[in-house]
Coordinates of C-alpha atoms in Angstrom, one line a residue:
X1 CA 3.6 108.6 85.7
X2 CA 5.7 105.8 86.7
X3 CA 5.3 103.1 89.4
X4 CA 1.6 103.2 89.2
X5 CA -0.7 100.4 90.2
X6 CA -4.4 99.5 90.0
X7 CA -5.8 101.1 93.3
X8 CA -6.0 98.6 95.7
X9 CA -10.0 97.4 96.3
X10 CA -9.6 96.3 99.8
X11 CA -10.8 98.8 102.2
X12 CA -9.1 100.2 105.7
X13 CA -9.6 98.5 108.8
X14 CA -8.6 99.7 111.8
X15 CA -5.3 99.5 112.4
X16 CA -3.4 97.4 115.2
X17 CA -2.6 99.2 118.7
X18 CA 0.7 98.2 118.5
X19 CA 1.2 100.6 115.3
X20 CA -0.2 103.2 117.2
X21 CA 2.3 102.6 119.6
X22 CA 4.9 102.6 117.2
X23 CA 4.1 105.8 116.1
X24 CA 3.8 107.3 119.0
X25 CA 7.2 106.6 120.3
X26 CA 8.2 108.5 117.9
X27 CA -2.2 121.3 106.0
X28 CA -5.0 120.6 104.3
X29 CA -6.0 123.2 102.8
X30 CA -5.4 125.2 100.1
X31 CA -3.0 127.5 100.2
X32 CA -2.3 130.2 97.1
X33 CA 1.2 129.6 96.1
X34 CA 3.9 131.9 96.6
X35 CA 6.8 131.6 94.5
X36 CA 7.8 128.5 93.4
X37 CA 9.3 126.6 96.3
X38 CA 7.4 128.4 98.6
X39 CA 5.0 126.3 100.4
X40 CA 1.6 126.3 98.0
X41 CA -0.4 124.6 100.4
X42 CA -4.0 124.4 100.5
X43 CA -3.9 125.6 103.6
X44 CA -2.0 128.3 103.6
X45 CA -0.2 129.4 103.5
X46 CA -6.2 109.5 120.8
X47 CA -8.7 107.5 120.7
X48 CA -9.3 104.1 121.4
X49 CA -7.2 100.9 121.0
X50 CA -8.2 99.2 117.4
X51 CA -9.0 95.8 117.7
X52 CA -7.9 94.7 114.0
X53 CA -5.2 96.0 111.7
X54 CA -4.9 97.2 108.4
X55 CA -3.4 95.0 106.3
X56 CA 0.9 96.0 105.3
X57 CA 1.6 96.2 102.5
X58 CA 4.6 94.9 100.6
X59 CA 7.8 95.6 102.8
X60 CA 9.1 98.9 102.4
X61 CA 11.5 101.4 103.3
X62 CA 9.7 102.7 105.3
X63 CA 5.2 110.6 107.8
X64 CA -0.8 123.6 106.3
X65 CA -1.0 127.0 106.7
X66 CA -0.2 130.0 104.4
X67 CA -2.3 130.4 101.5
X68 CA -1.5 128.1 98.9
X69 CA -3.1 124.9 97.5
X70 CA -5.8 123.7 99.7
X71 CA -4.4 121.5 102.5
X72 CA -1.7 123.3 103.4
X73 CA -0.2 126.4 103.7
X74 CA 0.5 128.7 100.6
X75 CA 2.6 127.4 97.7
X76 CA 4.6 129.4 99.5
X77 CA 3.5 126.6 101.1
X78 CA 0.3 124.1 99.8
X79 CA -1.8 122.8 102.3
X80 CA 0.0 122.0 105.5
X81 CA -0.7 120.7 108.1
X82 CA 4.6 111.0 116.6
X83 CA 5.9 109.4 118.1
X84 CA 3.5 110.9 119.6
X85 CA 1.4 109.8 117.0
X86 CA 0.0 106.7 118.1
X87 CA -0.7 105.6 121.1
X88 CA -1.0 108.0 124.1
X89 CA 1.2 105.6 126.5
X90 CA 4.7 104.7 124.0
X91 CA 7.5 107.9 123.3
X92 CA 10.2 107.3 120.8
X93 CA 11.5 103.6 120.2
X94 CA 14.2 102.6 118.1
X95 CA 13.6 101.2 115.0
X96 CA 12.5 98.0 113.5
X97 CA 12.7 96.7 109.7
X98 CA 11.5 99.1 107.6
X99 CA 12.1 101.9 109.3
X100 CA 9.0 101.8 111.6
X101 CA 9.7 102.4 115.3
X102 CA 9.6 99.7 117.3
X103 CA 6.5 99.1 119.5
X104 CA 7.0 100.2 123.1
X105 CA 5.2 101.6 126.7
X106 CA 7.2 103.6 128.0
X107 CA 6.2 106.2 130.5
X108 CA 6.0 108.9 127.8
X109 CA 2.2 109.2 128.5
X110 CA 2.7 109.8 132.4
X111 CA 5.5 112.2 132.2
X112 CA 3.0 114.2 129.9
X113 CA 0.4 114.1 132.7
X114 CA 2.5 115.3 134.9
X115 CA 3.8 118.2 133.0
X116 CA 0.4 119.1 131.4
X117 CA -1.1 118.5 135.4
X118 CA 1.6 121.2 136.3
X119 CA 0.1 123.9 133.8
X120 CA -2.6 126.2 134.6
X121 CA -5.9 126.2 132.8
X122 CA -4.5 129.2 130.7
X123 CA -1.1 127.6 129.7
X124 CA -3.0 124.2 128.6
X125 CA -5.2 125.8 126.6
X126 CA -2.2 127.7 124.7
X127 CA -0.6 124.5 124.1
X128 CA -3.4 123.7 121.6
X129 CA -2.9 127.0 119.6
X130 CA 0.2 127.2 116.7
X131 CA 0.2 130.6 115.1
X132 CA 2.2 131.4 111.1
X133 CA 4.8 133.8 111.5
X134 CA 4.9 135.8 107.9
X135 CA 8.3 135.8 106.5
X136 CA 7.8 139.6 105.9
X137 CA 7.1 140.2 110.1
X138 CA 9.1 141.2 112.4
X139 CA 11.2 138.7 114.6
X140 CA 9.8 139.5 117.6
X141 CA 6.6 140.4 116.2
X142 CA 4.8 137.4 117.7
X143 CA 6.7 137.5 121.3
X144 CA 3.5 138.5 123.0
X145 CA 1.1 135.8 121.9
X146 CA 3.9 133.8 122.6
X147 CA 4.4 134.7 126.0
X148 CA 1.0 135.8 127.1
X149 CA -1.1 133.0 125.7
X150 CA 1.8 129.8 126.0
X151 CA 1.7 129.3 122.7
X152 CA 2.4 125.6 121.8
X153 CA 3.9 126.5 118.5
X154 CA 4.6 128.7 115.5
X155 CA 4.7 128.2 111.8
X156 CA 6.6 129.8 109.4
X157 CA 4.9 131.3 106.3
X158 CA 5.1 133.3 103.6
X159 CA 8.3 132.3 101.9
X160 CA 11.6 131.9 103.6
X161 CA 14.0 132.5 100.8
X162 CA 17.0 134.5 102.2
X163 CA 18.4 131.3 103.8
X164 CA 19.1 128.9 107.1
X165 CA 20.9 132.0 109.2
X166 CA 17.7 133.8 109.0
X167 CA 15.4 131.0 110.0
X168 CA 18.0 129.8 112.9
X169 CA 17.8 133.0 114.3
X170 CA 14.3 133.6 114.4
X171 CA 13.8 130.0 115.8
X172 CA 15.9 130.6 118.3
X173 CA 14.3 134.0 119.7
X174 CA 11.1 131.9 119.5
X175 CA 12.6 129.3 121.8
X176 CA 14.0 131.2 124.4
X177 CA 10.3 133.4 124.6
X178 CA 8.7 130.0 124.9
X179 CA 10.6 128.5 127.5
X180 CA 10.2 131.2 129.7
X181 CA 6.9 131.6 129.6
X182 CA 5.3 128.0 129.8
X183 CA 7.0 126.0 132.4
X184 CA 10.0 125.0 130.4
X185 CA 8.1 123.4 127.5
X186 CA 9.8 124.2 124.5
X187 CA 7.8 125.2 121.1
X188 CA 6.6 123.0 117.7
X189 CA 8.5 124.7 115.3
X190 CA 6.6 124.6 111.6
X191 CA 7.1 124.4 108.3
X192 CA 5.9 123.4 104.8
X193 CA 9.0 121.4 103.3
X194 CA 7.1 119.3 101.1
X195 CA 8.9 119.7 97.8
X196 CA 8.1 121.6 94.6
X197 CA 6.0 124.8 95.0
X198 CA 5.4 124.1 98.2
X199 CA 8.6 124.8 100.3
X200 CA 8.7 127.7 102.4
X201 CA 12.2 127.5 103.3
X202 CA 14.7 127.9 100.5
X203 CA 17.9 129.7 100.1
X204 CA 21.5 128.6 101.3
X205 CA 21.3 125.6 103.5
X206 CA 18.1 124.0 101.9
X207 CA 18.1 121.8 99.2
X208 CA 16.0 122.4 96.3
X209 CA 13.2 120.3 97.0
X210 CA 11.2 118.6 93.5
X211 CA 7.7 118.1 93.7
X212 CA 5.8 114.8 95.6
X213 CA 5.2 113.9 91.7
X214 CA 8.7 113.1 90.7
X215 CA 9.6 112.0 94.5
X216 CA 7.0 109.7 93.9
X217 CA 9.2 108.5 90.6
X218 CA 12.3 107.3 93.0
X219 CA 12.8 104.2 95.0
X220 CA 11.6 104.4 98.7
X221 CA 15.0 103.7 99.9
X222 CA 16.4 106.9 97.3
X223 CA 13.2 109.0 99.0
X224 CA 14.2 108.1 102.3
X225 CA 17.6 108.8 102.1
X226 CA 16.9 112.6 100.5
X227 CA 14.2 112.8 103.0
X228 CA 16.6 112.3 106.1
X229 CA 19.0 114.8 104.2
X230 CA 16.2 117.1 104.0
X231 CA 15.3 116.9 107.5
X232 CA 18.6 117.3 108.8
X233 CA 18.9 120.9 107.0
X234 CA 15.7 121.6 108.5
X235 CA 16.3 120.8 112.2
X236 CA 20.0 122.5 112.0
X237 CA 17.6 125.5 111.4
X238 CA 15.9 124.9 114.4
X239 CA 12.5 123.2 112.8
X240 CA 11.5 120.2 114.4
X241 CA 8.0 119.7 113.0
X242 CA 7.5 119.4 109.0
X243 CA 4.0 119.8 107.8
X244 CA 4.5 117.3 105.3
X245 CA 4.5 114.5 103.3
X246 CA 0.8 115.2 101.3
X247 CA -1.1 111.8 102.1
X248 CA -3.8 112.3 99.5
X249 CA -4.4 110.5 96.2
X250 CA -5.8 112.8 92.8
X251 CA -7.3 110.4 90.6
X252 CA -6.1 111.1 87.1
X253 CA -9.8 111.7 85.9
X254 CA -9.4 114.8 87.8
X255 CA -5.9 115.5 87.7
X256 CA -5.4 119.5 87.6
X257 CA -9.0 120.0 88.0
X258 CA -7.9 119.6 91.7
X259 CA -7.3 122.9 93.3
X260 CA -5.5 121.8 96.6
X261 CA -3.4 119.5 95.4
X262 CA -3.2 118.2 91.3
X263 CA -3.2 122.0 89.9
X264 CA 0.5 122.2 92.0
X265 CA 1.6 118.4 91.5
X266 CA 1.9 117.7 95.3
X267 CA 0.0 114.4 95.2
X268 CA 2.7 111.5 95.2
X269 CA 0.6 109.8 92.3
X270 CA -2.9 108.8 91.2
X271 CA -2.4 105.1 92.6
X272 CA -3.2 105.4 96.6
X273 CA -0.5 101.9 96.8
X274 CA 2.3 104.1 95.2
X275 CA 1.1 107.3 97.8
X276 CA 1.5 105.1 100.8
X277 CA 4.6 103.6 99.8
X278 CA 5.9 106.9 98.8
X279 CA 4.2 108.9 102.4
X280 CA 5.9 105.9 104.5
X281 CA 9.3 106.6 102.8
X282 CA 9.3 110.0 103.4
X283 CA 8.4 109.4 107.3
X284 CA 10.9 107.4 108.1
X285 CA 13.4 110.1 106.6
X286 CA 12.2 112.7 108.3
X287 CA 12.7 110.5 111.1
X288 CA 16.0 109.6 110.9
X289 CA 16.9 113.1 110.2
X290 CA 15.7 114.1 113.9
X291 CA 11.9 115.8 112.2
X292 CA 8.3 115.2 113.1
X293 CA 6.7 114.5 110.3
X294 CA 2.4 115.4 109.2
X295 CA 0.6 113.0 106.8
X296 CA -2.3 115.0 105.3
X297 CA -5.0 116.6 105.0
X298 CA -7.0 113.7 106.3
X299 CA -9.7 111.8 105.0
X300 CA -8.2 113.7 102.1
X301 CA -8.8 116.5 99.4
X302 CA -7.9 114.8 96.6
X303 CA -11.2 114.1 95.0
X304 CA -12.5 118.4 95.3
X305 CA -12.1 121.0 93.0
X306 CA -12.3 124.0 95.3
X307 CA -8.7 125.1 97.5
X308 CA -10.3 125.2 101.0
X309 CA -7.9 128.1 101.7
X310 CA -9.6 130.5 99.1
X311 CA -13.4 128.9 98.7
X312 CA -16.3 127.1 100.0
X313 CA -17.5 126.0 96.8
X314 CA -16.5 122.4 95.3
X315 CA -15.1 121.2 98.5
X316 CA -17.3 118.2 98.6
X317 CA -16.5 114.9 98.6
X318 CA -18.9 112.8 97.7
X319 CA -17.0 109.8 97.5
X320 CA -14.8 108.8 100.4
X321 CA -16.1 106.7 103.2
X322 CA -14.9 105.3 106.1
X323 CA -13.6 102.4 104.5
X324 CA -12.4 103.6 101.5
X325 CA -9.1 103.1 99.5
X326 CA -8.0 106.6 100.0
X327 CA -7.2 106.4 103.5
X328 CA -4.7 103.6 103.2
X329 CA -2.1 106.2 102.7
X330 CA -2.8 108.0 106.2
X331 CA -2.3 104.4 107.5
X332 CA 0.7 103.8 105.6
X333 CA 1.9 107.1 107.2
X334 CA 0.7 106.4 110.5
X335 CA 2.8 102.8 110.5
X336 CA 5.6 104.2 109.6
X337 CA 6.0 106.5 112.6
X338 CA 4.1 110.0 111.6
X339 CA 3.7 112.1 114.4
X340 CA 1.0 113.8 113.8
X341 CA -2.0 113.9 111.1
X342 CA -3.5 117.2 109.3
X343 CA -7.1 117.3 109.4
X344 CA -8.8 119.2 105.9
X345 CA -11.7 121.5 106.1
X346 CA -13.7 119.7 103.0
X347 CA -16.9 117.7 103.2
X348 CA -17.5 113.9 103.2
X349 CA -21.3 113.5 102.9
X350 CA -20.6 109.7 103.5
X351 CA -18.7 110.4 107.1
X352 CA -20.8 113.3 108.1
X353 CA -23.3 115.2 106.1
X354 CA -22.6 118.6 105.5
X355 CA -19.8 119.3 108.5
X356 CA -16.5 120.6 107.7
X357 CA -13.9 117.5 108.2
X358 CA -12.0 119.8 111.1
X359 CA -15.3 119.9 112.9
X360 CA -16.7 116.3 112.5
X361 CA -16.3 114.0 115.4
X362 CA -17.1 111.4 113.0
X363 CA -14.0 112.4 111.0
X364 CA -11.5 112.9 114.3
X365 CA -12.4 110.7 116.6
X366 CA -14.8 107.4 115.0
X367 CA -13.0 107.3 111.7
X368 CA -8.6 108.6 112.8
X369 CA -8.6 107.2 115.7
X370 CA -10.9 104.9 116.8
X371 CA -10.9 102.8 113.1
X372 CA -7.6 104.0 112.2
X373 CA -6.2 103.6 115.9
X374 CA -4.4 107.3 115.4
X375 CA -3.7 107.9 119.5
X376 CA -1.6 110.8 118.7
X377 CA -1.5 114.5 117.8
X378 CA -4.0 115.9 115.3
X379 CA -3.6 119.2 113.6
X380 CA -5.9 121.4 111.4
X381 CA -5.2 122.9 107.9
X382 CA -5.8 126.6 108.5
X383 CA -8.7 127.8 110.2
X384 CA -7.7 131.4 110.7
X385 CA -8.5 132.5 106.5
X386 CA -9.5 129.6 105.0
X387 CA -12.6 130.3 103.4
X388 CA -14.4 127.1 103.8
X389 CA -14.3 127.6 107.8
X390 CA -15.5 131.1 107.0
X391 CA -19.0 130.8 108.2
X392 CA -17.7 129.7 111.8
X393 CA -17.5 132.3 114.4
X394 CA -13.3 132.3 114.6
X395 CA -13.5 131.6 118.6
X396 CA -15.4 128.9 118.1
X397 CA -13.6 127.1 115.2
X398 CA -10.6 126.3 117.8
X399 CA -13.8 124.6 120.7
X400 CA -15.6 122.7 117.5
X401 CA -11.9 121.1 116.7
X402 CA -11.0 120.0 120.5
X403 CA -14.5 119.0 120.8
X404 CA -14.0 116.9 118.1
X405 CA -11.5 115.3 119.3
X406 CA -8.7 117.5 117.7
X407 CA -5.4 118.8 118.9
X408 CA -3.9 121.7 117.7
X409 CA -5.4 124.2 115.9
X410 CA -3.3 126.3 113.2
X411 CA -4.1 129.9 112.3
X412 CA -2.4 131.8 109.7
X413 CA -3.1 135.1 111.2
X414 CA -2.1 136.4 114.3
X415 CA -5.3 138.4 115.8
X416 CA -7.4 135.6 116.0
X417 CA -4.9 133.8 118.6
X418 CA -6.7 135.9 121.4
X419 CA -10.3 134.9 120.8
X420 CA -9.0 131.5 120.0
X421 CA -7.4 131.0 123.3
X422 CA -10.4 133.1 125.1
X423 CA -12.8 130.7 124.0
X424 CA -11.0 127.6 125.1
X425 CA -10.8 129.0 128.4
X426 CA -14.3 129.8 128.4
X427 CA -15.3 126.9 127.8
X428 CA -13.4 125.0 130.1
X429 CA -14.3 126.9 132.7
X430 CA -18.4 126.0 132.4
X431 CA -17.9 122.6 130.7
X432 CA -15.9 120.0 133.1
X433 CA -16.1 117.3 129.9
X434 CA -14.7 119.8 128.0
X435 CA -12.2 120.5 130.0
X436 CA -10.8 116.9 130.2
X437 CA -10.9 117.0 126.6
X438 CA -8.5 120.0 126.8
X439 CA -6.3 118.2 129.2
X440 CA -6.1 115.1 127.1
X441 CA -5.5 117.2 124.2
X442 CA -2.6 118.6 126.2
X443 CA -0.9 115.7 127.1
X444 CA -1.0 114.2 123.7
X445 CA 1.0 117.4 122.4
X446 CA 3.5 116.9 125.2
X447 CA 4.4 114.0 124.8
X448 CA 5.1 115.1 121.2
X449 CA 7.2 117.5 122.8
X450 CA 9.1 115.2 125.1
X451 CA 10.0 113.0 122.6
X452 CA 11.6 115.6 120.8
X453 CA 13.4 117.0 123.7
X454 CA 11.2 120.0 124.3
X455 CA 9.3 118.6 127.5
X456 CA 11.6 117.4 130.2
X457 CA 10.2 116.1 133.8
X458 CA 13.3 116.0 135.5

């Protein structure tokens, strides 16, 4: 396709604190794809403070859970998976050239503490848990878990075709349950909008999306301009978090060998330069247009064969490192203000043997955030079906995340919120470390939250 370059040799460093700041201020898997549009991601459907950065690149413009193409939710929505994103003490700046947020330490960090201080061990441990909503449920069919567990967010799945009314409406049931129940915090509100067979939401009052592919065809300034247009449809709708842009590169000798994210087209193109360039475009529109955006599935699935939503065979990587090309995109992302970062559930031999990426402190914590300086909020592809967490006990796939160093942790199906959340607690309770781990966890999500208006502390 167009626009592409020689991948770029040099490998990634960690990245500056001050773009972790920046972003701050502010799904892997494999999904089986619904109907066209509908998210087909894979997935069905804050660390330390870097000491060097990764180099920019050339100025630009410029960010799972269904079944669907591995790394997000299903092509109803692909793969899914901050100014809150990069370091734990900025919130939301305005922005600087390029559409990056400017650098800033605010208190965003301590009004988090103070919130998350303010929640019982219960309600923090709910903050860490987003649950999918099927477009073919009930409205209020998730008002329990909602209530009774302080969710920290919902997803919507399945195919929203009928239109913006009916996604407003739902949203705003969701929003009223939340607040209620957990102190005032308002919810992460989900979707796949990534473009191409992975869009969940369609119908009046979304656009018709086209796929990463030919997005990666237009200018960044063009992609950041539909991107904000995009984004504004989506939080009118009452979505403020959009599991997208995909971050990972398909080299062309695989192509549509790729199950997660070649066989759909989701990949931006085959040159990681062009990805980033492309990811950091459609960031900053999602940005402007008022939307948290999620680079993903980090260190990337472009490289397997296997969806991670629908098998545990060919989801190893035995290529990327922890200085390799392929993660200049995530960084790309990262500077130009993502808020958070979708962890995959493949395997990187060269990071950490045989663990799934969702589960590897070596991916999480050494590689996103201590090399990468990522200070914000990290999110898994789905871990309630995918078939390549399948041999984890479900209760403990939410622990193995946060002890990681992880965030939130997305499930696609309802009935495995309760052990989810059970185990947490569990944990917490007998594990002090672990328990700080929670709280940190916590406070990075709310200060997502605050800086998009859904965390107040008065």
């Amino acid at each position: 396709m167009s626009h592409q370059r020689s991948p770029s040799p040099r490998p990634v460093v960690t990245a500056l604190a001050v773009a972790a700041l920046a972003a701050l201020g502010a799904c892997s898997g494999g999904s089986t794809p619904t109907a066209p549009g509908a998210s087909a991601v894979p997935t069905g459907p804050a660390g330390s403070s870097p000491a060097t950065a990764v180099p920019t690149r050339s100025a630009t413009s410029t960010t799972d859970a269904t079944s669907s193409p591995s790394g997000s939710t299903s092509p109803s929505s692909p793969s899914s998976s901050s100014s809150s994103s990069g370091a734990a003490t900025a919130t939301d700046t305005t922005s600087s050239a390029g559409g990056a947020p400017a650098p800033t330490t605010t208190a965003s960090t301590s009004c988090a503490e103070r919130v998350v201080d303010g929640l019982s061990a219960t309600q923090q441990a709910g903050q860490l848990l987003m649950v999918g909503l099927d477009s073919g449920a009930s409205r209020t069919s998730l008002d329990a878990l909602v209530q009774q567990r302080h969710l920290g967010g919902v997803i919507l799945l399945g195919g929203w075709t009928s239109g913006a009314a009916r996604v407003e409406a739902t949203t705003s049931h969701l929003e009223r349950l939340a607040g209620e129940s957990t102190g005032g915090l308002g919810l992460l509100l989900a979707a796949d909008q990534e473009g191409g067979q992975v869009q969940q939401l369609r119908g009046s009052g979304f656009d018709r999306m086209p796929s990463a592919l030919t997005q990666g065809t237009w200018s960044a300034d063009r992609l950041t301009s539909e991107a904000t247009g995009w984004a504004r449809q989506l939080k009118a709708a009452g979505i403020n978090v959009n599991l997208a842009p995909v971050a990972d590169t398909v080299p062309t000798s695989i192509g549509t060998k790729n199950g997660p994210i070649g066989r759909y087209g989701r990949q931006y193109s085959s040159d990681p330069a062009q990805v980033g360039e492309s990811v950091g475009a459609f960031v900053a529109g999602m940005r402007a247009g008022g939307v948290a955006s999620t680079v993903k599935h980090f260190p990337g699935i472009g490289r397997i064969t296997g969806n991670t939503d629908t098998t545990a065979s060919g989801i190893t990587d035995r290529t990327t490192s922890a200085t390799d090309p392929y993660l200049e995109p995530f960084a790309d992302g990262i500077r130009a203000g993502a808020d958070l970062v979708m962890v995959g559930s493949a395997v990187y031999p060269k990071i950490d043997g045989s663990t799934n990426a969702v589960f590897s402190r070596a991916v999480v914590t050494d590689v996103l955030r201590d090399r990468l300086g990522w200070q914000g909020v990290t999110i898994t592809d789905d871990v309630g079906a995918a078939a390549a967490v399948a041999d984890v006990p479900v209760a403990q796939r939410a622990v193995r995340f946060v002890e990681a160093g992880g965030d939130i942790v997305l499930t696609a199906v309802p009935s495995t919120v309760g052990p989810m959340h059970e185990a947490l607690k569990a944990e917490m309770s007998k594990d002090a470390g672990f328990a700080a781990q929670v709280r940190a966890a916590a406070v990075r999500v709310v200060a997502l939250k605050a800086r998009l208006g859904l965390a107040s502390c008065g």
